[in-house]
Amino acid sequence: RVYFYFSTLGMLCVDARTGADVWQATVPKPFIIFKWGPGMSPILHNNLLIFCQDDDLSPAIYAWDKRTGKLQWHDDRGDQCVNYSHPIINTTAQGDELVVAGTGMLIGYDLQTGRRKWFARTLLRNIKTTPVCSDGVIYISLQSSGIANQWLASVDQAKTGNRDGKLSKAEIQAFVGETPIPEAFFRKTFDRG
């Protein structure tokens, strides 16, 4: 079997010998304000195919039965924004757990239920690095400044920005272009400050 993700098609499983479709699972098309697009990859662990899609509207992590495509569990990660950290497996004395970085936190999940077991605070709103585990220790690389500096540099300082050191909804929309930004994005990220 080969498992892969396309933002327009969802999660797909094909037979490696014939190329025939085995199953397909719908995943919401990601909304990413900075137009970077999706860069997420699934991982396999025992009978689970695990996929984290943190976007700016509907962030979530999914676990499907790798043989049938039946959803085993799902965590609504509404407390997250766009991230590019891939899930990893951490082996502990109590058994394996899923670990994935996100907006301001590193989260450990129960692999059987998808329940959050623990979290550790980190500095970033938007993370692009993936943790590494070794001998019961989890390592993660972080940059020192958050996304606010990136937004100011990218949006306020752009040709469409007014370069006043502040962001407005109009500047963000002008930066994104013709594609309308859903009001849900502004409620979730902009209006909260």
Tab-separated table of C-alpha atoms in Angstrom:
chain	number	residue	atom	x	y	z
A	1	ARG	CA	0.000	0.000	0.000
A	2	VAL	CA	1.012	3.594	-0.662
A	3	TYR	CA	-0.593	6.404	1.343
A	4	PHE	CA	-0.520	10.031	0.280
A	5	TYR	CA	-2.302	13.326	0.749
A	6	PHE	CA	-3.456	15.981	-1.708
A	7	SER	CA	-5.118	19.134	-0.418
A	8	THR	CA	-7.809	18.869	-3.113
A	9	LEU	CA	-8.447	15.114	-2.833
A	10	GLY	CA	-7.838	14.227	0.813
A	11	MET	CA	-6.050	11.107	2.019
A	12	LEU	CA	-5.596	8.320	-0.518
A	13	CYS	CA	-4.486	4.714	-0.315
A	14	VAL	CA	-3.484	2.773	-3.427
A	15	ASP	CA	-2.269	-0.739	-4.083
A	16	ALA	CA	1.508	-0.542	-4.620
A	17	ARG	CA	1.519	-3.304	-7.246
A	18	THR	CA	-1.432	-2.267	-9.390
A	19	GLY	CA	-1.914	1.428	-8.605
A	20	ALA	CA	-5.605	0.747	-7.990
A	21	ASP	CA	-7.435	2.876	-5.455
A	22	VAL	CA	-8.029	1.057	-2.160
A	23	TRP	CA	-9.679	3.839	-0.154
A	24	GLN	CA	-10.004	7.605	0.060
A	25	ALA	CA	-10.832	9.771	3.087
A	26	THR	CA	-12.138	13.311	2.914
A	27	VAL	CA	-10.099	15.959	4.729
A	28	PRO	CA	-11.164	19.630	4.697
A	29	LYS	CA	-9.222	21.640	2.143
A	30	PRO	CA	-6.765	23.705	4.213
A	31	PHE	CA	-6.993	27.482	4.434
A	32	ILE	CA	-3.548	29.012	4.938
A	33	ILE	CA	-3.455	32.797	5.062
A	34	PHE	CA	0.117	33.156	3.801
A	35	LYS	CA	-0.509	31.116	0.620
A	36	TRP	CA	2.312	28.716	1.550
A	37	GLY	CA	0.024	25.824	0.836
A	38	PRO	CA	-0.058	22.489	2.623
A	39	GLY	CA	3.118	20.589	3.396
A	40	MET	CA	1.826	17.843	5.656
A	41	SER	CA	2.695	14.152	5.400
A	42	PRO	CA	1.014	11.114	6.956
A	43	ILE	CA	2.836	8.618	9.169
A	44	LEU	CA	2.205	4.923	9.820
A	45	HIS	CA	2.209	3.274	13.224
A	46	ASN	CA	1.030	-0.325	13.590
A	47	ASN	CA	-2.459	-0.338	12.036
A	48	LEU	CA	-2.917	3.441	12.075
A	49	LEU	CA	-2.357	6.010	9.363
A	50	ILE	CA	-1.947	9.330	11.217
A	51	PHE	CA	-2.197	12.772	9.660
A	52	CYS	CA	-1.994	16.235	11.198
A	53	GLN	CA	-3.389	19.127	9.173
A	54	ASP	CA	-2.948	22.345	11.099
A	55	ASP	CA	-4.319	25.186	9.003
A	56	ASP	CA	-5.742	28.600	9.871
A	57	LEU	CA	-9.421	27.500	10.001
A	58	SER	CA	-9.917	23.788	10.678
A	59	PRO	CA	-6.765	22.347	12.292
A	60	ALA	CA	-7.089	18.677	13.230
A	61	ILE	CA	-5.296	15.384	13.591
A	62	TYR	CA	-6.774	12.174	12.170
A	63	ALA	CA	-6.061	8.471	12.659
A	64	TRP	CA	-7.473	5.973	10.162
A	65	ASP	CA	-7.315	2.200	10.031
A	66	LYS	CA	-4.618	1.828	7.377
A	67	ARG	CA	-6.342	-1.220	5.836
A	68	THR	CA	-9.909	0.088	5.533
A	69	GLY	CA	-9.685	3.883	5.763
A	70	LYS	CA	-12.197	3.885	8.629
A	71	LEU	CA	-11.607	6.854	10.942
A	72	GLN	CA	-10.434	5.548	14.339
A	73	TRP	CA	-10.170	8.916	16.071
A	74	HIS	CA	-9.946	12.630	15.416
A	75	ASP	CA	-8.749	15.576	17.528
A	76	ASP	CA	-10.132	19.004	16.695
A	77	ARG	CA	-7.067	21.196	17.160
A	78	GLY	CA	-9.044	24.451	17.187
A	79	ASP	CA	-6.475	25.892	19.594
A	80	GLN	CA	-3.890	25.652	16.779
A	81	CYS	CA	-3.157	27.708	13.669
A	82	VAL	CA	-1.149	26.756	10.601
A	83	ASN	CA	1.824	24.551	11.523
A	84	TYR	CA	4.102	22.248	9.577
A	85	SER	CA	5.349	19.912	12.300
A	86	HIS	CA	4.895	16.222	11.518
A	87	PRO	CA	3.697	13.759	14.164
A	88	ILE	CA	6.267	11.379	15.604
A	89	ILE	CA	6.130	8.315	17.829
A	90	ASN	CA	7.718	8.532	21.268
A	91	THR	CA	8.429	5.190	22.969
A	92	THR	CA	7.987	5.363	26.742
A	93	ALA	CA	7.944	2.821	29.577
A	94	GLN	CA	4.121	3.058	29.453
A	95	GLY	CA	4.027	2.399	25.701
A	96	ASP	CA	4.147	4.391	22.506
A	97	GLU	CA	2.575	7.823	22.273
A	98	LEU	CA	2.060	10.298	19.466
A	99	VAL	CA	3.844	13.661	19.754
A	100	VAL	CA	3.209	16.685	17.557
A	101	ALA	CA	4.222	20.312	17.900
A	102	GLY	CA	1.757	23.114	17.354
A	103	THR	CA	0.834	26.684	18.147
A	104	GLY	CA	2.627	27.467	21.391
A	105	MET	CA	2.731	23.856	22.556
A	106	LEU	CA	4.107	20.363	22.134
A	107	ILE	CA	1.317	17.786	22.621
A	108	GLY	CA	1.438	14.097	23.550
A	109	TYR	CA	-1.494	11.910	22.424
A	110	ASP	CA	-2.784	8.484	23.396
A	111	LEU	CA	-2.412	6.473	20.180
A	112	GLN	CA	-5.511	4.344	20.817
A	113	THR	CA	-8.001	7.116	21.608
A	114	GLY	CA	-6.503	10.380	20.338
A	115	ARG	CA	-6.904	11.873	23.812
A	116	ARG	CA	-4.376	14.546	24.756
A	117	LYS	CA	-2.207	13.152	27.542
A	118	TRP	CA	0.115	16.092	28.170
A	119	PHE	CA	1.458	19.304	26.702
A	120	ALA	CA	4.487	21.527	27.108
A	121	ARG	CA	4.499	25.237	26.289
A	122	THR	CA	6.699	26.490	23.451
A	123	LEU	CA	7.179	29.988	22.044
A	124	LEU	CA	5.786	29.917	18.546
A	125	ARG	CA	2.436	30.579	16.928
A	126	ASN	CA	3.607	28.858	13.768
A	127	ILE	CA	6.079	25.972	13.904
A	128	LYS	CA	7.800	24.305	10.978
A	129	THR	CA	10.158	21.909	12.748
A	130	THR	CA	9.433	18.336	13.780
A	131	PRO	CA	10.435	17.007	17.211
A	132	VAL	CA	12.864	14.133	17.672
A	133	CYS	CA	12.747	11.552	20.491
A	134	SER	CA	15.655	9.664	21.996
A	135	ASP	CA	15.883	7.702	25.259
A	136	GLY	CA	12.694	9.220	26.669
A	137	VAL	CA	13.677	12.814	25.868
A	138	ILE	CA	11.870	14.929	23.256
A	139	TYR	CA	13.908	17.571	21.438
A	140	ILE	CA	12.445	20.416	19.398
A	141	SER	CA	14.045	23.334	17.601
A	142	LEU	CA	12.371	26.749	17.913
A	143	GLN	CA	13.025	30.155	16.472
A	144	SER	CA	13.093	33.026	18.919
A	145	SER	CA	10.583	35.470	17.450
A	146	GLY	CA	6.985	34.589	16.709
A	147	ILE	CA	4.905	35.054	13.621
A	148	ALA	CA	3.930	38.650	14.472
A	149	ASN	CA	7.283	39.893	13.122
A	150	GLN	CA	6.789	37.762	10.022
A	151	TRP	CA	3.292	39.190	9.468
A	152	LEU	CA	4.540	42.751	9.829
A	153	ALA	CA	7.462	42.122	7.478
A	154	SER	CA	5.334	40.282	4.916
A	155	VAL	CA	2.011	42.133	5.018
A	156	ASP	CA	2.474	45.625	6.467
A	157	GLN	CA	5.716	46.177	4.538
A	158	ALA	CA	4.385	44.753	1.249
A	159	LYS	CA	3.367	46.941	-1.690
A	160	THR	CA	-0.233	46.538	-0.528
A	161	GLY	CA	0.598	47.524	3.081
A	162	ASN	CA	0.736	51.016	4.537
A	163	ARG	CA	3.993	50.429	6.485
A	164	ASP	CA	2.692	51.864	9.757
A	165	GLY	CA	3.849	48.960	11.953
A	166	LYS	CA	0.267	47.723	12.435
A	167	LEU	CA	-1.953	45.242	10.626
A	168	SER	CA	-5.484	45.825	9.436
A	169	LYS	CA	-7.969	43.367	7.982
A	170	ALA	CA	-7.869	45.342	4.731
A	171	GLU	CA	-4.057	44.988	4.511
A	172	ILE	CA	-4.290	41.242	5.080
A	173	GLN	CA	-6.996	40.891	2.405
A	174	ALA	CA	-4.966	42.998	-0.051
A	175	PHE	CA	-1.908	40.824	0.599
A	176	VAL	CA	-3.871	37.594	0.037
A	177	GLY	CA	-5.463	38.926	-3.148
A	178	GLU	CA	-8.795	38.074	-4.719
A	179	THR	CA	-9.545	34.983	-2.638
A	180	PRO	CA	-11.867	36.219	0.128
A	181	ILE	CA	-10.573	35.596	3.643
A	182	PRO	CA	-13.307	33.869	5.677
A	183	GLU	CA	-14.568	35.928	8.610
A	184	ALA	CA	-13.900	32.828	10.753
A	185	PHE	CA	-10.162	33.394	10.190
A	186	PHE	CA	-10.346	36.951	11.509
A	187	ARG	CA	-12.421	35.847	14.527
A	188	LYS	CA	-9.978	33.065	15.335
A	189	THR	CA	-6.651	34.815	14.883
A	190	PHE	CA	-6.938	38.532	14.211
A	191	ASP	CA	-9.704	39.625	16.570
A	192	ARG	CA	-8.099	37.768	19.513
A	193	GLY	CA	-4.947	39.861	19.116
